PDB file of C-alpha atoms in Angstrom:
ATOM      1  CA  ARG P  27      70.663 118.484  78.134  1.00 46.00           C
ATOM      2  CA  GLY P  28      72.520 118.713  81.405  1.00 45.00           C
ATOM      3  CA  ASP P  29      73.376 121.555  83.704  1.00 53.00           C
ATOM      4  CA  THR P  30      74.236 125.062  82.666  1.00 53.00           C
ATOM      5  CA  LEU P  31      77.761 126.290  82.095  1.00 55.00           C
ATOM      6  CA  SER P  32      80.254 125.587  84.847  1.00 56.00           C
ATOM      7  CA  PHE P  33      81.192 129.279  84.836  1.00 54.00           C
ATOM      8  CA  LEU P  34      79.248 132.544  84.598  1.00 55.00           C
ATOM      9  CA  PRO P  35      80.120 134.037  81.210  1.00 59.00           C
ATOM     10  CA  ASP P  36      78.334 137.380  81.407  1.00 57.00           C
ATOM     11  CA  GLY P  37      80.561 140.160  82.713  1.00 60.00           C
ATOM     12  CA  HIS P  38      83.572 137.950  83.455  1.00 65.00           C
ATOM     13  CA  LEU P  39      87.070 138.071  82.055  1.00 72.00           C
ATOM     14  CA  PHE P  40      87.644 135.836  79.028  1.00 73.00           C
ATOM     15  CA  THR P  41      90.129 133.021  79.761  1.00 78.00           C
ATOM     16  CA  VAL P  42      91.146 130.045  77.656  1.00 81.00           C
ATOM     17  CA  PRO P  43      91.414 127.682  80.702  1.00 84.00           C
ATOM     18  CA  ALA P  44      87.731 128.318  81.426  1.00 82.00           C
ATOM     19  CA  LEU P  45      86.846 127.168  77.897  1.00 82.00           C
ATOM     20  CA  HIS P  46      89.028 124.071  78.253  1.00 84.00           C
ATOM     21  CA  GLU P  47      87.362 123.215  81.554  1.00 86.00           C
ATOM     22  CA  GLU P  48      83.938 123.639  80.004  1.00 85.00           C
ATOM     23  CA  ARG P  49      84.907 121.343  77.124  1.00 87.00           C
ATOM     24  CA  ARG P  50      86.016 118.663  79.603  1.00 89.00           C
ATOM     25  CA  ARG P  51      82.742 118.980  81.497  1.00 89.00           C
ATOM     26  CA  ILE P  52      80.657 118.678  78.318  1.00 89.00           C
ATOM     27  CA  LEU P  53      82.718 115.698  77.157  1.00 90.00           C
ATOM     28  CA  THR P  54      82.205 113.911  80.482  1.00 91.00           C
ATOM     29  CA  PHE P  55      78.486 114.596  80.286  1.00 90.00           C
ATOM     30  CA  LEU P  56      78.241 113.221  76.734  1.00 90.00           C
ATOM     31  CA  ARG P  57      80.119 110.032  77.602  1.00 91.00           C
ATOM     32  CA  ASP P  58      77.905 109.492  80.634  1.00 90.00           C
ATOM     33  CA  GLU P  59      74.808 109.869  78.424  1.00 89.00           C
ATOM     34  CA  GLY P  60      75.798 107.177  75.939  1.00 89.00           C
ATOM     35  CA  TYR P  61      77.901 109.048  73.383  1.00 90.00           C
ATOM     36  CA  ALA P  62      80.939 106.811  73.660  1.00 88.00           C
ATOM     37  CA  SER P  63      82.553 108.001  70.429  1.00 86.00           C
ATOM     38  CA  ALA P  64      82.681 111.647  71.517  1.00 88.00           C
ATOM     39  CA  THR P  65      86.203 113.095  71.805  1.00 86.00           C
ATOM     40  CA  ARG P  66      87.717 116.480  72.493  1.00 86.00           C
ATOM     41  CA  ASP P  67      87.625 117.202  68.767  1.00 86.00           C
ATOM     42  CA  SER P  68      83.840 116.752  68.886  1.00 87.00           C
ATOM     43  CA  ILE P  69      83.505 120.002  70.857  1.00 86.00           C
ATOM     44  CA  ARG P  70      84.615 123.293  69.355  1.00 87.00           C
ATOM     45  CA  ALA P  71      84.390 126.779  70.797  1.00 83.00           C
ATOM     46  CA  ILE P  72      83.943 129.585  68.245  1.00 85.00           C
ATOM     47  CA  VAL P  73      84.655 133.111  69.485  1.00 82.00           C
ATOM     48  CA  PHE P  74      82.844 136.111  67.927  1.00 82.00           C
ATOM     49  CA  PRO P  75      83.912 139.673  68.760  1.00 81.00           C
ATOM     50  CA  ARG P  76      80.788 141.630  69.738  1.00 76.00           C
ATOM     51  CA  ALA P  77      82.366 144.883  70.890  1.00 74.00           C
ATOM     52  CA  GLU P  78      85.803 146.285  71.523  1.00 75.00           C
ATOM     53  CA  ASP P  79      86.170 144.470  74.856  1.00 75.00           C
ATOM     54  CA  THR P  80      83.398 141.847  74.583  1.00 79.00           C
ATOM     55  CA  LEU P  81      83.373 138.362  73.039  1.00 78.00           C
ATOM     56  CA  ASP P  82      80.574 135.900  72.315  1.00 79.00           C
ATOM     57  CA  VAL P  83      81.382 132.167  72.518  1.00 81.00           C
ATOM     58  CA  THR P  84      79.445 129.471  70.667  1.00 84.00           C
ATOM     59  CA  PHE P  85      80.035 125.774  71.387  1.00 83.00           C
ATOM     60  CA  VAL P  86      79.592 123.508  68.367  1.00 87.00           C
ATOM     61  CA  ILE P  87      79.074 119.900  69.497  1.00 88.00           C
ATOM     62  CA  LYS P  88      79.053 116.816  67.279  1.00 88.00           C
ATOM     63  CA  ALA P  89      78.170 114.076  69.711  1.00 84.00           C
ATOM     64  CA  GLY P  90      77.957 111.215  67.217  1.00 85.00           C
ATOM     65  CA  GLU P  91      75.999 108.008  67.804  1.00 86.00           C
ATOM     66  CA  ARG P  92      74.469 107.026  71.104  1.00 87.00           C
ATOM     67  CA  PHE P  93      75.518 103.604  72.365  1.00 90.00           C
ATOM     68  CA  MET P  94      74.125 100.956  74.685  1.00 88.00           C
ATOM     69  CA  PHE P  95      76.024  98.325  76.633  1.00 89.00           C
ATOM     70  CA  ALA P  96      75.963  94.932  74.920  1.00 87.00           C
ATOM     71  CA  ASP P  97      77.733  91.665  75.821  1.00 88.00           C
ATOM     72  CA  VAL P  98      80.388  91.815  78.543  1.00 91.00           C
ATOM     73  CA  PHE P  99      83.246  89.335  78.393  1.00 93.00           C
ATOM     74  CA  PHE P 100      85.619  88.771  81.356  1.00 94.00           C
ATOM     75  CA  ALA P 101      88.983  87.212  80.444  1.00 93.00           C
ATOM     76  CA  VAL P 102      90.887  86.297  83.615  1.00 92.00           C
ATOM     77  CA  SER P 103      94.354  84.740  83.680  1.00 90.00           C
ATOM     78  CA  GLY P 104      96.240  83.570  86.747  1.00 87.00           C
ATOM     79  CA  PRO P 105      99.605  82.149  87.775  1.00 87.00           C
ATOM     80  CA  GLU P 106      98.406  78.554  88.345  1.00 84.00           C
ATOM     81  CA  GLN P 107      99.296  76.723  85.165  1.00 83.00           C
ATOM     82  CA  ALA P 108      97.607  73.504  86.238  1.00 82.00           C
ATOM     83  CA  ALA P 109      94.235  75.159  86.878  1.00 82.00           C
ATOM     84  CA  ALA P 110      91.559  74.163  84.397  1.00 84.00           C
ATOM     85  CA  LEU P 111      89.768  76.633  82.150  1.00 88.00           C
ATOM     86  CA  ARG P 112      86.331  77.675  83.439  1.00 89.00           C
ATOM     87  CA  ILE P 113      83.704  79.453  81.333  1.00 89.00           C
ATOM     88  CA  ASP P 114      80.463  80.654  82.926  1.00 86.00           C
ATOM     89  CA  THR P 115      77.503  82.759  81.857  1.00 85.00           C
ATOM     90  CA  LEU P 116      76.756  85.171  84.690  1.00 74.00           C
ATOM     91  CA  ALA P 117      73.541  86.743  83.474  1.00 62.00           C
ATOM     92  CA  VAL P 118      71.181  86.407  80.543  1.00 57.00           C
ATOM     93  CA  LEU P 119      68.678  89.256  80.511  1.00 57.00           C
ATOM     94  CA  PRO P 120      65.253  88.640  78.957  1.00 54.00           C
ATOM     95  CA  SER P 121      65.409  91.537  76.494  1.00 53.00           C
ATOM     96  CA  ASP P 122      66.761  90.672  73.062  1.00 48.00           C
ATOM     97  CA  SER P 123      68.554  94.035  72.990  1.00 52.00           C
ATOM     98  CA  ALA P 124      70.403  93.352  76.232  1.00 67.00           C
ATOM     99  CA  GLY P 125      73.061  90.673  75.956  1.00 78.00           C
ATOM    100  CA  ILE P 126      74.972  88.356  78.234  1.00 85.00           C
ATOM    101  CA  VAL P 127      77.847  88.500  80.705  1.00 89.00           C
ATOM    102  CA  VAL P 128      80.430  85.737  80.254  1.00 90.00           C
ATOM    103  CA  THR P 129      83.491  84.921  82.354  1.00 91.00           C
ATOM    104  CA  GLN P 130      86.531  82.949  81.232  1.00 91.00           C
ATOM    105  CA  ILE P 131      88.871  82.109  84.109  1.00 91.00           C
ATOM    106  CA  GLU P 132      92.168  80.391  83.388  1.00 90.00           C
ATOM    107  CA  GLY P 133      95.061  79.727  85.740  1.00 86.00           C
ATOM    108  CA  ASP P 134      93.176  80.351  89.005  1.00 86.00           C
ATOM    109  CA  ARG P 135      91.307  77.763  91.059  1.00 84.00           C
ATOM    110  CA  ARG P 136      90.105  80.051  93.854  1.00 84.00           C
ATOM    111  CA  LEU P 137      88.516  82.979  92.017  1.00 86.00           C
ATOM    112  CA  ARG P 138      84.731  82.887  91.878  1.00 86.00           C
ATOM    113  CA  SER P 139      82.573  84.558  89.284  1.00 85.00           C
ATOM    114  CA  GLY P 140      80.557  86.226  92.054  1.00 83.00           C
ATOM    115  CA  LEU P 141      83.408  88.676  92.629  1.00 86.00           C
ATOM    116  CA  LEU P 142      83.262  89.737  88.986  1.00 88.00           C
ATOM    117  CA  ARG P 143      79.485  90.041  89.004  1.00 86.00           C
ATOM    118  CA  ARG P 144      79.539  92.182  92.162  1.00 83.00           C
ATOM    119  CA  SER P 145      82.229  94.478  90.756  1.00 86.00           C
ATOM    120  CA  LEU P 146      80.380  95.047  87.474  1.00 89.00           C
ATOM    121  CA  GLN P 147      78.572  98.392  87.789  1.00 87.00           C
ATOM    122  CA  PHE P 148      76.731  98.291  84.446  1.00 88.00           C
ATOM    123  CA  ALA P 149      74.612  95.741  82.627  1.00 86.00           C
ATOM    124  CA  PRO P 150      73.830  94.899  78.983  1.00 87.00           C
ATOM    125  CA  GLY P 151      70.881  96.864  77.694  1.00 85.00           C
ATOM    126  CA  GLU P 152      71.678 100.066  79.621  1.00 87.00           C
ATOM    127  CA  TRP P 153      72.858 103.244  77.956  1.00 89.00           C
ATOM    128  CA  TYR P 154      76.615 103.593  77.833  1.00 92.00           C
ATOM    129  CA  ASN P 155      78.014 105.480  80.825  1.00 92.00           C
ATOM    130  CA  GLN P 156      81.736 106.106  81.113  1.00 92.00           C
ATOM    131  CA  SER P 157      81.497 106.793  84.858  1.00 91.00           C
ATOM    132  CA  LEU P 158      80.079 103.291  85.400  1.00 91.00           C
ATOM    133  CA  VAL P 159      82.938 101.784  83.382  1.00 93.00           C
ATOM    134  CA  LEU P 160      85.482 103.633  85.524  1.00 92.00           C
ATOM    135  CA  ALA P 161      83.607 102.587  88.674  1.00 88.00           C
ATOM    136  CA  THR P 162      83.854  98.947  87.571  1.00 91.00           C
ATOM    137  CA  LYS P 163      87.602  99.271  87.054  1.00 92.00           C
ATOM    138  CA  ARG P 164      87.946 100.962  90.446  1.00 88.00           C
ATOM    139  CA  ARG P 165      86.002  98.176  92.182  1.00 87.00           C
ATOM    140  CA  LEU P 166      88.100  95.463  90.543  1.00 90.00           C
ATOM    141  CA  GLU P 167      91.375  97.156  91.475  1.00 87.00           C
ATOM    142  CA  GLY P 168      90.150  97.823  95.007  1.00 83.00           C
ATOM    143  CA  THR P 169      89.755  94.120  95.744  1.00 83.00           C
ATOM    144  CA  GLY P 170      93.533  93.637  95.722  1.00 82.00           C
ATOM    145  CA  VAL P 171      93.126  90.374  93.810  1.00 86.00           C
ATOM    146  CA  PHE P 172      94.227  91.615  90.407  1.00 89.00           C
ATOM    147  CA  ALA P 173      97.652  92.825  89.349  1.00 88.00           C
ATOM    148  CA  TYR P 174      96.363  94.062  85.979  1.00 91.00           C
ATOM    149  CA  THR P 175      92.965  95.350  84.844  1.00 93.00           C
ATOM    150  CA  ARG P 176      91.877  96.654  81.464  1.00 93.00           C
ATOM    151  CA  ILE P 177      88.402  97.454  80.125  1.00 93.00           C
ATOM    152  CA  GLU P 178      88.144  97.751  76.355  1.00 91.00           C
ATOM    153  CA  ALA P 179      85.132  98.809  74.320  1.00 89.00           C
ATOM    154  CA  LEU P 180      84.901  96.711  71.153  1.00 85.00           C
ATOM    155  CA  MET P 181      83.704  99.593  69.036  1.00 70.00           C
ATOM    156  CA  SER P 182      85.423  99.016  65.708  1.00 56.00           C
ATOM    157  CA  ASP P 183      84.502  95.440  64.842  1.00 46.00           C
ATOM    158  CA  THR P 184      81.534  94.255  66.868  1.00 44.00           C
ATOM    159  CA  THR P 185      79.074  97.145  67.075  1.00 46.00           C
ATOM    160  CA  HIS P 186      75.799  96.734  65.242  1.00 46.00           C
ATOM    161  CA  THR P 187      72.616  98.733  65.066  1.00 42.00           C
ATOM    162  CA  ILE P 188      69.568  97.594  67.048  1.00 40.00           C
ATOM    163  CA  GLY P 189      67.059 100.035  65.628  1.00 39.00           C
ATOM    164  CA  VAL P 190      66.538 103.700  66.281  1.00 37.00           C
ATOM    165  CA  GLU P 191      67.408 103.566  69.990  1.00 49.00           C
ATOM    166  CA  GLY P 192      71.169 103.204  69.722  1.00 55.00           C
ATOM    167  CA  THR P 193      74.113 101.062  68.827  1.00 82.00           C
ATOM    168  CA  ARG P 194      75.282  98.092  70.874  1.00 84.00           C
ATOM    169  CA  LEU P 195      78.752  98.324  72.345  1.00 88.00           C
ATOM    170  CA  PRO P 196      80.292  95.097  73.723  1.00 91.00           C
ATOM    171  CA  HIS P 197      83.065  95.311  76.325  1.00 92.00           C
ATOM    172  CA  ARG P 198      86.005  93.062  77.087  1.00 93.00           C
ATOM    173  CA  ILE P 199      87.499  93.140  80.585  1.00 94.00           C
ATOM    174  CA  GLU P 200      90.982  91.645  80.859  1.00 94.00           C
ATOM    175  CA  LEU P 201      92.238  90.731  84.329  1.00 93.00           C
ATOM    176  CA  ARG P 202      95.361  89.074  85.686  1.00 92.00           C
ATOM    177  CA  THR P 203      95.365  87.758  89.241  1.00 89.00           C
ATOM    178  CA  ARG P 204      98.425  88.155  91.415  1.00 86.00           C
ATOM    179  CA  GLU P 205     100.056  85.524  93.594  1.00 84.00           C
ATOM    180  CA  ARG P 206      97.616  84.580  96.313  1.00 82.00           C
ATOM    181  CA  HIS P 207     100.133  83.923  99.104  1.00 86.00           C
ATOM    182  CA  GLN P 208     102.679  86.480 100.274  1.00 86.00           C
ATOM    183  CA  MET P 209     104.955  86.469 103.298  1.00 89.00           C
ATOM    184  CA  ARG P 210     107.151  89.290 104.564  1.00 91.00           C
ATOM    185  CA  PHE P 211     109.846  89.247 107.258  1.00 93.00           C
ATOM    186  CA  GLU P 212     111.275  92.276 109.016  1.00 91.00           C
ATOM    187  CA  THR P 213     113.708  92.838 111.873  1.00 90.00           C
ATOM    188  CA  PHE P 214     114.153  95.900 114.052  1.00 83.00           C
ATOM    189  CA  MET P 215     116.194  97.274 116.953  1.00 84.00           C
ATOM    190  CA  LEU P 216     114.844  99.202 119.933  1.00 79.00           C
ATOM    191  CA  GLN P 217     116.300 101.258 122.777  1.00 77.00           C
ATOM    192  CA  ARG P 218     114.633 102.489 125.952  1.00 70.00           C
ATOM    193  CA  ASN P 219     115.971 104.832 128.605  1.00 69.00           C
ATOM    194  CA  GLY P 220     114.570 107.228 131.197  1.00 61.00           C
ATOM    195  CA  VAL P 221     112.573 107.013 134.392  1.00 55.00           C
ATOM    196  CA  LEU P 222     109.809 104.874 132.843  1.00 51.00           C
ATOM    197  CA  SER P 223     112.099 102.169 131.498  1.00 51.00           C
ATOM    198  CA  THR P 224     113.108  99.041 133.311  1.00 52.00           C
ATOM    199  CA  SER P 225     116.759 100.114 133.388  1.00 57.00           C
ATOM    200  CA  ASP P 226     118.939 103.133 132.690  1.00 62.00           C
ATOM    201  CA  ASN P 227     119.769 101.852 129.240  1.00 72.00           C
ATOM    202  CA  GLU P 228     117.801  99.026 127.657  1.00 76.00           C
ATOM    203  CA  LEU P 229     118.597  97.627 124.223  1.00 81.00           C
ATOM    204  CA  GLY P 230     116.575  95.056 122.345  1.00 83.00           C
ATOM    205  CA  THR P 231     115.767  93.438 119.045  1.00 86.00           C
ATOM    206  CA  GLY P 232     112.675  92.035 117.401  1.00 88.00           C
ATOM    207  CA  LEU P 233     111.311  90.057 114.490  1.00 91.00           C
ATOM    208  CA  GLY P 234     108.073  90.523 112.577  1.00 91.00           C
ATOM    209  CA  VAL P 235     106.333  88.129 110.180  1.00 94.00           C
ATOM    210  CA  THR P 236     103.370  89.110 107.990  1.00 93.00           C
ATOM    211  CA  TYR P 237     101.336  86.642 105.952  1.00 93.00           C
ATOM    212  CA  GLU P 238      98.762  87.720 103.356  1.00 89.00           C
ATOM    213  CA  ASN P 239      96.258  85.579 101.501  1.00 88.00           C
ATOM    214  CA  ALA P 240      94.522  87.430  98.692  1.00 84.00           C
ATOM    215  CA  ASN P 241      91.120  86.052  97.741  1.00 82.00           C
ATOM    216  CA  VAL P 242      91.055  83.619 100.645  1.00 83.00           C
ATOM    217  CA  LEU P 243      87.346  82.757 100.203  1.00 83.00           C
ATOM    218  CA  GLY P 244      87.195  83.294  96.443  1.00 80.00           C
ATOM    219  CA  ARG P 245      85.325  86.624  96.450  1.00 81.00           C
ATOM    220  CA  GLY P 246      88.167  89.090  96.960  1.00 82.00           C
ATOM    221  CA  GLU P 247      88.632  88.680 100.713  1.00 85.00           C
ATOM    222  CA  LEU P 248      92.103  89.600 102.003  1.00 88.00           C
ATOM    223  CA  LEU P 249      93.408  87.769 105.075  1.00 91.00           C
ATOM    224  CA  ARG P 250      96.394  89.362 106.825  1.00 93.00           C
ATOM    225  CA  ILE P 251      98.149  87.849 109.865  1.00 94.00           C
ATOM    226  CA  ASN P 252     100.980  89.705 111.579  1.00 94.00           C
ATOM    227  CA  THR P 253     103.166  88.431 114.412  1.00 93.00           C
ATOM    228  CA  THR P 254     105.780  90.599 116.127  1.00 91.00           C
ATOM    229  CA  GLY P 255     108.069  89.590 118.977  1.00 89.00           C
ATOM    230  CA  SER P 256     110.822  91.475 120.775  1.00 86.00           C
ATOM    231  CA  ILE P 257     113.204  90.999 123.689  1.00 83.00           C
ATOM    232  CA  ALA P 258     115.289  93.620 125.489  1.00 81.00           C
ATOM    233  CA  GLY P 259     118.035  93.560 128.091  1.00 77.00           C
ATOM    234  CA  ASP P 260     120.077  95.869 130.283  1.00 73.00           C
ATOM    235  CA  VAL P 261     123.221  97.065 128.553  1.00 68.00           C
ATOM    236  CA  ASP P 262     125.198  97.059 131.818  1.00 68.00           C
ATOM    237  CA  SER P 263     124.196  93.493 132.594  1.00 66.00           C
ATOM    238  CA  THR P 264     123.499  90.561 130.370  1.00 60.00           C
ATOM    239  CA  PHE P 265     120.027  89.815 131.742  1.00 67.00           C
ATOM    240  CA  PHE P 266     116.867  90.136 129.691  1.00 70.00           C
ATOM    241  CA  THR P 267     114.551  92.676 131.294  1.00 74.00           C
ATOM    242  CA  SER P 268     111.465  92.576 129.058  1.00 77.00           C
ATOM    243  CA  ALA P 269     109.788  90.558 126.357  1.00 82.00           C
ATOM    244  CA  GLN P 270     106.746  91.235 124.218  1.00 84.00           C
ATOM    245  CA  VAL P 271     104.682  89.334 121.663  1.00 89.00           C
ATOM    246  CA  GLU P 272     101.859  90.796 119.566  1.00 91.00           C
ATOM    247  CA  VAL P 273      99.616  88.911 117.152  1.00 94.00           C
ATOM    248  CA  SER P 274      97.008  90.556 114.931  1.00 94.00           C
ATOM    249  CA  ALA P 275      94.739  89.247 112.202  1.00 94.00           C
ATOM    250  CA  SER P 276      92.338  91.018 109.856  1.00 93.00           C
ATOM    251  CA  LEU P 277      89.886  89.960 107.181  1.00 92.00           C
ATOM    252  CA  THR P 278      89.046  92.671 104.634  1.00 89.00           C
ATOM    253  CA  ILE P 279      85.975  92.060 102.465  1.00 86.00           C
ATOM    254  CA  PRO P 280      85.517  94.249  99.337  1.00 83.00           C
ATOM    255  CA  TYR P 281      81.778  94.671  99.893  1.00 82.00           C
ATOM    256  CA  LEU P 282      79.312  95.288 102.700  1.00 82.00           C
ATOM    257  CA  ILE P 283      78.190  92.224 104.585  1.00 80.00           C
ATOM    258  CA  ARG P 284      74.817  91.730 106.210  1.00 81.00           C
ATOM    259  CA  PRO P 285      72.975  93.631 107.609  1.00 83.00           C
ATOM    260  CA  PHE P 286      74.719  96.549 105.864  1.00 80.00           C
ATOM    261  CA  HIS P 287      74.716  95.133 102.325  1.00 72.00           C
ATOM    262  CA  ARG P 288      71.516  96.940 101.304  1.00 74.00           C
ATOM    263  CA  LEU P 289      73.246 100.306 101.741  1.00 76.00           C
ATOM    264  CA  GLU P 290      75.114  99.682  98.479  1.00 72.00           C
ATOM    265  CA  ASP P 291      71.771  99.681  96.647  1.00 70.00           C
ATOM    266  CA  LEU P 292      70.514 102.815  98.389  1.00 75.00           C
ATOM    267  CA  PHE P 293      73.564 105.033  97.850  1.00 74.00           C
ATOM    268  CA  ASP P 294      75.854 105.639  94.896  1.00 70.00           C
ATOM    269  CA  LEU P 295      79.029 104.579  96.699  1.00 70.00           C
ATOM    270  CA  TYR P 296      82.510 105.229  95.389  1.00 70.00           C
ATOM    271  CA  ASP P 297      83.750 102.143  97.233  1.00 74.00           C
ATOM    272  CA  ALA P 298      82.567  99.864 100.038  1.00 81.00           C
ATOM    273  CA  ARG P 299      84.268  97.289 102.241  1.00 83.00           C
ATOM    274  CA  SER P 300      83.963  95.498 105.567  1.00 88.00           C
ATOM    275  CA  GLN P 301      86.814  94.589 107.904  1.00 89.00           C
ATOM    276  CA  LEU P 302      87.054  92.348 110.947  1.00 92.00           C
ATOM    277  CA  SER P 303      90.268  92.557 112.972  1.00 94.00           C
ATOM    278  CA  LEU P 304      91.555  90.834 116.100  1.00 94.00           C
ATOM    279  CA  ALA P 305      94.685  91.672 118.117  1.00 94.00           C
ATOM    280  CA  PHE P 306      96.411  90.165 121.158  1.00 92.00           C
ATOM    281  CA  LEU P 307      99.450  91.426 123.048  1.00 90.00           C
ATOM    282  CA  THR P 308     101.344  89.953 125.957  1.00 86.00           C
ATOM    283  CA  ALA P 309     104.373  91.512 127.675  1.00 83.00           C
ATOM    284  CA  ARG P 310     106.617  90.818 130.650  1.00 78.00           C
ATOM    285  CA  ARG P 311     108.709  93.296 132.665  1.00 72.00           C
ATOM    286  CA  GLU P 312     111.006  91.609 135.160  1.00 64.00           C
ATOM    287  CA  GLN P 313     112.791  94.430 137.001  1.00 60.00           C
ATOM    288  CA  LEU P 314     109.577  96.416 137.537  1.00 55.00           C
ATOM    289  CA  ARG P 315     107.979  93.263 138.939  1.00 61.00           C
ATOM    290  CA  LEU P 316     105.130  93.823 136.517  1.00 64.00           C
ATOM    291  CA  VAL P 317     103.738  91.044 134.402  1.00 65.00           C
ATOM    292  CA  ILE P 318     101.133  92.006 131.801  1.00 70.00           C
ATOM    293  CA  ARG P 319      99.237  88.826 131.194  1.00 72.00           C
ATOM    294  CA  GLY P 320      97.686  89.977 127.958  1.00 83.00           C
ATOM    295  CA  ARG P 321      95.566  92.499 126.158  1.00 86.00           C
ATOM    296  CA  GLY P 322      93.120  91.665 123.421  1.00 90.00           C
ATOM    297  CA  SER P 323      90.908  93.680 121.120  1.00 92.00           C
ATOM    298  CA  ALA P 324      88.350  93.041 118.414  1.00 94.00           C
ATOM    299  CA  ARG P 325      87.010  95.540 115.908  1.00 93.00           C
ATOM    300  CA  PHE P 326      84.478  95.500 113.107  1.00 93.00           C
ATOM    301  CA  ARG P 327      84.744  98.325 110.564  1.00 91.00           C
ATOM    302  CA  VAL P 328      82.530  99.316 107.640  1.00 88.00           C
ATOM    303  CA  GLU P 329      83.832 101.763 105.025  1.00 84.00           C
ATOM    304  CA  MET P 330      81.500 103.507 102.603  1.00 83.00           C
ATOM    305  CA  GLN P 331      83.076 106.086 100.307  1.00 78.00           C
ATOM    306  CA  HIS P 332      80.627 108.199  98.361  1.00 76.00           C
TER     307      HIS P 332
END
């Protein structure tokens, strides 16, 4: 099954890297078609000399068993020691060969199971697909909520046959949430000179404060608020010549909000997120007799990576 060779063998120079690349492509294809136990050793290339300068190559593939996704277990730990343990069943599919999705959240009051359900790109009862497992890990890491993610297939102890279709393969997803609140301070110096400045030589200083709240609404939303202020004065005199304050806030959502949310079902997206940002700036220039009352902006951004 699958596409033809990734290179044109007839009439081309024999190279070992081309065979290695073909083995990687076949291995990826097998793991996306349910053969979770396939490894590099499952694919062998046997070379037969056909003429003095011609070689025939035969690929011998031992794919092994074909697997299906079974139960999925989320184990989430957080830094809040006083938070109570929560165990939820996210989905119970009607088919007996499917399974369930269970979440166990400990040490985190804010995290909701909806974030985990939205990030899960596969479901019990479907054929094993390594690309969907990697996509799930990518979605979880892209939320910014988790400091550690690991997806483990429980192949050795918990697999069992469900008939002639395949073998069930449960998965355990271990997650560790990071600290929800973060604050960063920074200071800077600035210098202005030239015909567009308020004086021949203007020197100033400023302070910036950034606050971040990861998972502010419980579904992976990141709230970031940044405030920056600066004052500057003429070096030759001791008077302040300008002052500026800028405040910006953004809310980044790790999924598409309405009315764009249906696009995630229509396209096979690598990642998707929505962002709402607001910014306000006010500045004052004394010697130019120019007072900028304020400048504000608002922006809504949708990112869809395919």
